[in-house]
């Protein structure tokens, strides 16, 4: 999730502008392990599919304003395994999710109690690849309580954990998140620590956790910095995501960063690990990711569409020519 | 003796021989899963399982059974369809079948509890679970209880869920009100579902639906979009002075399938002008009367 941010026009004007061409990553496949598609349009889905994104993970998060009742939580979780999954399939993208109570809303304790009661209904669903995104925001006592409870839930269900690290007091918050996970007996190999930066990455890797980086303008990582990190730390246990949501963010962050990495001379094997394979290895520990499904979600729809028959899958969304003034 | 036994038999909550169906479905499951999986299913379906265990088992099924399409013999298929008319599991995946089977094991003695258990499964269901649950409607106990749920399902925009309700499912035509049925048929055309797989389409044709569909045809013409020829199948019995010009228009179409559809509709009609129109096409008329040209051949 993101915080509110101010635009810095000087920042936008500075630096040279380079145009991203999907030709530069043609034939490559990407897995974006953190993107909030609920907040995005169908144009984004099409652009992602065109740029080679074959599968995504949508973590349960804060919707921009607090929920006031349990039913809205239930409906949100249900939409992550239902409607959004279907919407994604229409664009040939395999959709997974992580389910959890986010840190901000953990501060509403009466509601948080009720959310904890319904989580078991959702975490065993098909395509739920972890408990997430959970962790600290303000680092309050309530946040800690529900973080711990959800770590226990993950352990019981044998699911990976996707940890959101705070924007403020990030370094200490990240350390504390890892300390608590170890205290609860979690294997660091089952824990993905998200939103890392130059200050946090070393400790996360040294302690055996997965280090995820969010390429997100203004508030998180830029992809030029990301290139430097891969140059310094390599590709082991490192993955990148867009965390695109309702803020100024970029659902093409993963393919764009891959393109930049190619340009900066990072080898193809390392690029593949950080933009595709590592996320699958980490979240695949849930037993819920099957790479054959990435192709299936495309092929089933397309062959049936080509047969002039939209049976069985509901069919893919027809493409429209965006540059045309005529709308039919 | 035998008649005395029948009189003393407790009436079941199902409108068909549910015990026979369970036996038939069990046999199909057994031949499509590993032995350990069948044991696991039986354990979860046992009377000692708690509500929580039952719900979790329902969710976990594909992890145990996999998701392959089931193999069944033509004999099994026919036995199933003769036990619950119109109910077919052909082409189902094993997880879908096992979920329907599991729901059939629920205790039906307390109607309210039974309803709540199943309704709660619907409320937290993901896509594949919804498909299984809506496929189960025709075999659930207390069939009258599921009308509102079925009508709600038709409002879904998830393709597979709609298919599970609209196609090869006898429940809607048997239990839905005219208004809900008409919405189902309209939605089937609107979302391009395979119309010929709608169970009871001819039996449930009605005047209001014919009006809704001809209005829809006019909208499509205005937008220069094609019209599914099966649409006229629902209009045939209700051809009148208001819509006869539409039939004439379709009969004069450059598309051969559309022409045939218009003439089939005329054959279904008692309206004099429709009969006359069919007379003008002796070749097609003979094909229809000879059973060579039927609605099943129109796509």
PDB file of N, CA and C in Angstrom, chain A residues 74 78 81-83 85-86 89 121-128 159 286 288 293 309-314 328, chain B residues 55-56 59-60 62-63 67 95 99 123-129 157-160 163 191-194 197 225:
ATOM      1  N   UNK A  74     -15.374  -9.258   4.070  1.00  0.00           N
ATOM      2  CA  UNK A  74     -15.725 -10.535   3.452  1.00  0.00           C
ATOM      3  C   UNK A  74     -15.880 -10.368   1.943  1.00  0.00           C
ATOM      4  N   UNK A  78     -13.641 -12.050  -0.927  1.00  0.00           N
ATOM      5  CA  UNK A  78     -14.377 -12.855  -1.890  1.00  0.00           C
ATOM      6  C   UNK A  78     -14.149 -12.352  -3.320  1.00  0.00           C
ATOM      7  N   UNK A  81     -10.811 -13.668  -4.820  1.00  0.00           N
ATOM      8  CA  UNK A  81     -10.811 -15.045  -5.337  1.00  0.00           C
ATOM      9  C   UNK A  81     -11.923 -15.254  -6.372  1.00  0.00           C
ATOM     10  N   UNK A  82     -12.735 -14.231  -6.582  1.00  0.00           N
ATOM     11  CA  UNK A  82     -13.859 -14.374  -7.500  1.00  0.00           C
ATOM     12  C   UNK A  82     -13.764 -13.429  -8.683  1.00  0.00           C
ATOM     13  N   UNK A  83     -14.416 -12.299  -8.556  1.00  0.00           N
ATOM     14  CA  UNK A  83     -14.560 -11.388  -9.682  1.00  0.00           C
ATOM     15  C   UNK A  83     -13.226 -10.927 -10.264  1.00  0.00           C
ATOM     16  N   UNK A  85     -10.325 -12.305 -10.122  1.00  0.00           N
ATOM     17  CA  UNK A  85      -9.652 -13.445 -10.749  1.00  0.00           C
ATOM     18  C   UNK A  85     -10.229 -13.682 -12.150  1.00  0.00           C
ATOM     19  N   UNK A  86     -11.548 -13.582 -12.252  1.00  0.00           N
ATOM     20  CA  UNK A  86     -12.188 -13.749 -13.553  1.00  0.00           C
ATOM     21  C   UNK A  86     -11.813 -12.611 -14.505  1.00  0.00           C
ATOM     22  N   UNK A  89      -8.491 -13.160 -15.911  1.00  0.00           N
ATOM     23  CA  UNK A  89      -8.428 -14.269 -16.879  1.00  0.00           C
ATOM     24  C   UNK A  89      -8.900 -13.823 -18.252  1.00  0.00           C
ATOM     25  N   UNK A 121     -11.717 -18.954   6.495  1.00  0.00           N
ATOM     26  CA  UNK A 121     -12.619 -19.299   5.389  1.00  0.00           C
ATOM     27  C   UNK A 121     -11.956 -19.069   4.035  1.00  0.00           C
ATOM     28  N   UNK A 122     -10.963 -18.174   4.002  1.00  0.00           N
ATOM     29  CA  UNK A 122     -10.404 -17.772   2.709  1.00  0.00           C
ATOM     30  C   UNK A 122      -8.992 -18.287   2.437  1.00  0.00           C
ATOM     31  N   UNK A 123      -8.212 -18.529   3.482  1.00  0.00           N
ATOM     32  CA  UNK A 123      -6.791 -18.799   3.224  1.00  0.00           C
ATOM     33  C   UNK A 123      -6.526 -20.146   2.556  1.00  0.00           C
ATOM     34  N   UNK A 124      -7.507 -21.064   2.631  1.00  0.00           N
ATOM     35  CA  UNK A 124      -7.290 -22.361   1.987  1.00  0.00           C
ATOM     36  C   UNK A 124      -7.842 -22.416   0.567  1.00  0.00           C
ATOM     37  N   UNK A 125      -8.405 -21.292   0.097  1.00  0.00           N
ATOM     38  CA  UNK A 125      -9.004 -21.296  -1.234  1.00  0.00           C
ATOM     39  C   UNK A 125      -7.938 -21.533  -2.300  1.00  0.00           C
ATOM     40  N   UNK A 126      -8.396 -22.079  -3.425  1.00  0.00           N
ATOM     41  CA  UNK A 126      -7.494 -22.249  -4.568  1.00  0.00           C
ATOM     42  C   UNK A 126      -6.868 -20.918  -4.934  1.00  0.00           C
ATOM     43  N   UNK A 127      -5.587 -20.934  -5.265  1.00  0.00           N
ATOM     44  CA  UNK A 127      -4.934 -19.725  -5.749  1.00  0.00           C
ATOM     45  C   UNK A 127      -4.574 -18.720  -4.657  1.00  0.00           C
ATOM     46  N   UNK A 128      -4.810 -19.071  -3.395  1.00  0.00           N
ATOM     47  CA  UNK A 128      -4.352 -18.190  -2.304  1.00  0.00           C
ATOM     48  C   UNK A 128      -2.934 -18.646  -1.966  1.00  0.00           C
ATOM     49  N   UNK A 159       1.522 -21.654   4.783  1.00  0.00           N
ATOM     50  CA  UNK A 159       1.543 -20.666   3.707  1.00  0.00           C
ATOM     51  C   UNK A 159       2.680 -19.662   3.874  1.00  0.00           C
ATOM     52  N   UNK A 286       3.366 -22.425  -1.405  1.00  0.00           N
ATOM     53  CA  UNK A 286       1.974 -22.637  -0.998  1.00  0.00           C
ATOM     54  C   UNK A 286       1.388 -23.871  -1.665  1.00  0.00           C
ATOM     55  N   UNK A 288       0.234 -23.747  -4.573  1.00  0.00           N
ATOM     56  CA  UNK A 288      -0.905 -23.239  -5.350  1.00  0.00           C
ATOM     57  C   UNK A 288      -0.523 -22.642  -6.699  1.00  0.00           C
ATOM     58  N   UNK A 293      -0.581 -23.359 -15.778  1.00  0.00           N
ATOM     59  CA  UNK A 293      -1.817 -22.566 -15.788  1.00  0.00           C
ATOM     60  C   UNK A 293      -1.634 -21.212 -16.469  1.00  0.00           C
ATOM     61  N   UNK A 309     -16.433 -19.565 -30.724  1.00  0.00           N
ATOM     62  CA  UNK A 309     -17.225 -20.223 -29.713  1.00  0.00           C
ATOM     63  C   UNK A 309     -16.718 -19.750 -28.353  1.00  0.00           C
ATOM     64  N   UNK A 310     -17.563 -19.087 -27.612  1.00  0.00           N
ATOM     65  CA  UNK A 310     -17.104 -18.532 -26.340  1.00  0.00           C
ATOM     66  C   UNK A 310     -17.455 -19.433 -25.154  1.00  0.00           C
ATOM     67  N   UNK A 311     -17.654 -20.711 -25.434  1.00  0.00           N
ATOM     68  CA  UNK A 311     -18.049 -21.648 -24.385  1.00  0.00           C
ATOM     69  C   UNK A 311     -16.971 -21.845 -23.322  1.00  0.00           C
ATOM     70  N   UNK A 312     -17.368 -22.283 -22.167  1.00  0.00           N
ATOM     71  CA  UNK A 312     -16.524 -22.761 -21.081  1.00  0.00           C
ATOM     72  C   UNK A 312     -15.778 -21.689 -20.300  1.00  0.00           C
ATOM     73  N   UNK A 313     -15.287 -20.674 -20.949  1.00  0.00           N
ATOM     74  CA  UNK A 313     -14.492 -19.707 -20.210  1.00  0.00           C
ATOM     75  C   UNK A 313     -15.127 -18.324 -20.173  1.00  0.00           C
ATOM     76  N   UNK A 314     -16.182 -18.170 -20.909  1.00  0.00           N
ATOM     77  CA  UNK A 314     -16.772 -16.833 -20.938  1.00  0.00           C
ATOM     78  C   UNK A 314     -16.070 -15.940 -21.933  1.00  0.00           C
ATOM     79  N   UNK A 328     -17.271   1.505 -31.722  1.00  0.00           N
ATOM     80  CA  UNK A 328     -18.419   0.721 -32.173  1.00  0.00           C
ATOM     81  C   UNK A 328     -18.916  -0.207 -31.090  1.00  0.00           C
TER      82      UNK A 328
ATOM     83  N   UNK B  55     -16.717 -27.315   6.057  1.00  0.00           N
ATOM     84  CA  UNK B  55     -16.423 -26.159   5.201  1.00  0.00           C
ATOM     85  C   UNK B  55     -15.007 -26.218   4.655  1.00  0.00           C
ATOM     86  N   UNK B  56     -14.055 -26.599   5.520  1.00  0.00           N
ATOM     87  CA  UNK B  56     -12.665 -26.670   5.081  1.00  0.00           C
ATOM     88  C   UNK B  56     -12.487 -27.768   4.040  1.00  0.00           C
ATOM     89  N   UNK B  59     -13.540 -26.603   0.670  1.00  0.00           N
ATOM     90  CA  UNK B  59     -12.544 -25.727   0.056  1.00  0.00           C
ATOM     91  C   UNK B  59     -11.342 -26.521  -0.444  1.00  0.00           C
ATOM     92  N   UNK B  60     -10.910 -27.524   0.351  1.00  0.00           N
ATOM     93  CA  UNK B  60      -9.661 -28.237   0.052  1.00  0.00           C
ATOM     94  C   UNK B  60      -9.776 -29.277  -1.068  1.00  0.00           C
ATOM     95  N   UNK B  62     -10.053 -29.651  -4.344  1.00  0.00           N
ATOM     96  CA  UNK B  62      -9.174 -29.770  -5.521  1.00  0.00           C
ATOM     97  C   UNK B  62      -7.727 -30.134  -5.165  1.00  0.00           C
ATOM     98  N   UNK B  63      -7.280 -29.792  -3.953  1.00  0.00           N
ATOM     99  CA  UNK B  63      -5.908 -30.163  -3.570  1.00  0.00           C
ATOM    100  C   UNK B  63      -5.789 -31.670  -3.426  1.00  0.00           C
ATOM    101  N   UNK B  67      -7.826 -31.627 -10.693  1.00  0.00           N
ATOM    102  CA  UNK B  67      -8.893 -30.949 -11.417  1.00  0.00           C
ATOM    103  C   UNK B  67      -9.097 -31.510 -12.822  1.00  0.00           C
ATOM    104  N   UNK B  95     -12.996 -32.217  -9.202  1.00  0.00           N
ATOM    105  CA  UNK B  95     -13.222 -31.405  -7.996  1.00  0.00           C
ATOM    106  C   UNK B  95     -14.667 -30.907  -7.937  1.00  0.00           C
ATOM    107  N   UNK B  99     -17.245 -31.953  -4.974  1.00  0.00           N
ATOM    108  CA  UNK B  99     -17.898 -30.926  -4.148  1.00  0.00           C
ATOM    109  C   UNK B  99     -19.411 -31.137  -4.129  1.00  0.00           C
ATOM    110  N   UNK B 123     -21.710 -17.784   0.163  1.00  0.00           N
ATOM    111  CA  UNK B 123     -21.262 -16.433   0.528  1.00  0.00           C
ATOM    112  C   UNK B 123     -19.748 -16.263   0.495  1.00  0.00           C
ATOM    113  N   UNK B 124     -19.007 -17.330   0.778  1.00  0.00           N
ATOM    114  CA  UNK B 124     -17.541 -17.200   0.805  1.00  0.00           C
ATOM    115  C   UNK B 124     -16.885 -17.900  -0.382  1.00  0.00           C
ATOM    116  N   UNK B 125     -17.659 -18.235  -1.408  1.00  0.00           N
ATOM    117  CA  UNK B 125     -17.131 -19.095  -2.472  1.00  0.00           C
ATOM    118  C   UNK B 125     -16.235 -18.367  -3.462  1.00  0.00           C
ATOM    119  N   UNK B 126     -15.183 -19.061  -3.926  1.00  0.00           N
ATOM    120  CA  UNK B 126     -14.405 -18.551  -5.054  1.00  0.00           C
ATOM    121  C   UNK B 126     -15.044 -19.083  -6.338  1.00  0.00           C
ATOM    122  N   UNK B 127     -14.452 -18.760  -7.489  1.00  0.00           N
ATOM    123  CA  UNK B 127     -15.079 -19.065  -8.770  1.00  0.00           C
ATOM    124  C   UNK B 127     -15.453 -20.539  -8.963  1.00  0.00           C
ATOM    125  N   UNK B 128     -14.495 -21.436  -8.759  1.00  0.00           N
ATOM    126  CA  UNK B 128     -14.769 -22.852  -9.004  1.00  0.00           C
ATOM    127  C   UNK B 128     -15.765 -23.423  -8.002  1.00  0.00           C
ATOM    128  N   UNK B 129     -15.731 -22.883  -6.784  1.00  0.00           N
ATOM    129  CA  UNK B 129     -16.710 -23.323  -5.784  1.00  0.00           C
ATOM    130  C   UNK B 129     -18.114 -22.887  -6.208  1.00  0.00           C
ATOM    131  N   UNK B 157     -21.524 -11.924 -13.257  1.00  0.00           N
ATOM    132  CA  UNK B 157     -20.874 -11.608 -14.528  1.00  0.00           C
ATOM    133  C   UNK B 157     -19.687 -12.525 -14.781  1.00  0.00           C
ATOM    134  N   UNK B 158     -19.518 -13.532 -13.948  1.00  0.00           N
ATOM    135  CA  UNK B 158     -18.403 -14.454 -14.123  1.00  0.00           C
ATOM    136  C   UNK B 158     -18.845 -15.550 -15.090  1.00  0.00           C
ATOM    137  N   UNK B 159     -18.177 -15.646 -16.222  1.00  0.00           N
ATOM    138  CA  UNK B 159     -18.607 -16.516 -17.316  1.00  0.00           C
ATOM    139  C   UNK B 159     -18.902 -17.947 -16.902  1.00  0.00           C
ATOM    140  N   UNK B 160     -17.975 -18.587 -16.204  1.00  0.00           N
ATOM    141  CA  UNK B 160     -18.149 -19.996 -15.843  1.00  0.00           C
ATOM    142  C   UNK B 160     -19.326 -20.202 -14.890  1.00  0.00           C
ATOM    143  N   UNK B 163     -22.462 -20.052 -16.901  1.00  0.00           N
ATOM    144  CA  UNK B 163     -22.596 -21.289 -17.675  1.00  0.00           C
ATOM    145  C   UNK B 163     -23.160 -22.422 -16.824  1.00  0.00           C
ATOM    146  N   UNK B 191     -24.781 -12.548 -23.227  1.00  0.00           N
ATOM    147  CA  UNK B 191     -23.400 -12.938 -22.918  1.00  0.00           C
ATOM    148  C   UNK B 191     -22.917 -14.072 -23.821  1.00  0.00           C
ATOM    149  N   UNK B 192     -23.682 -14.339 -24.894  1.00  0.00           N
ATOM    150  CA  UNK B 192     -23.270 -15.296 -25.923  1.00  0.00           C
ATOM    151  C   UNK B 192     -23.005 -16.700 -25.389  1.00  0.00           C
ATOM    152  N   UNK B 193     -23.933 -17.200 -24.603  1.00  0.00           N
ATOM    153  CA  UNK B 193     -23.821 -18.573 -24.114  1.00  0.00           C
ATOM    154  C   UNK B 193     -24.407 -19.528 -25.167  1.00  0.00           C
ATOM    155  N   UNK B 194     -23.995 -20.822 -25.100  1.00  0.00           N
ATOM    156  CA  UNK B 194     -24.547 -21.794 -26.078  1.00  0.00           C
ATOM    157  C   UNK B 194     -26.026 -22.047 -25.797  1.00  0.00           C
ATOM    158  N   UNK B 197     -27.915 -25.439 -25.255  1.00  0.00           N
ATOM    159  CA  UNK B 197     -27.709 -26.196 -24.011  1.00  0.00           C
ATOM    160  C   UNK B 197     -28.602 -25.718 -22.868  1.00  0.00           C
ATOM    161  N   UNK B 225     -25.447  -4.796 -35.198  1.00  0.00           N
ATOM    162  CA  UNK B 225     -24.784  -5.969 -34.615  1.00  0.00           C
ATOM    163  C   UNK B 225     -25.589  -7.214 -34.968  1.00  0.00           C
TER     164      UNK B 225
END
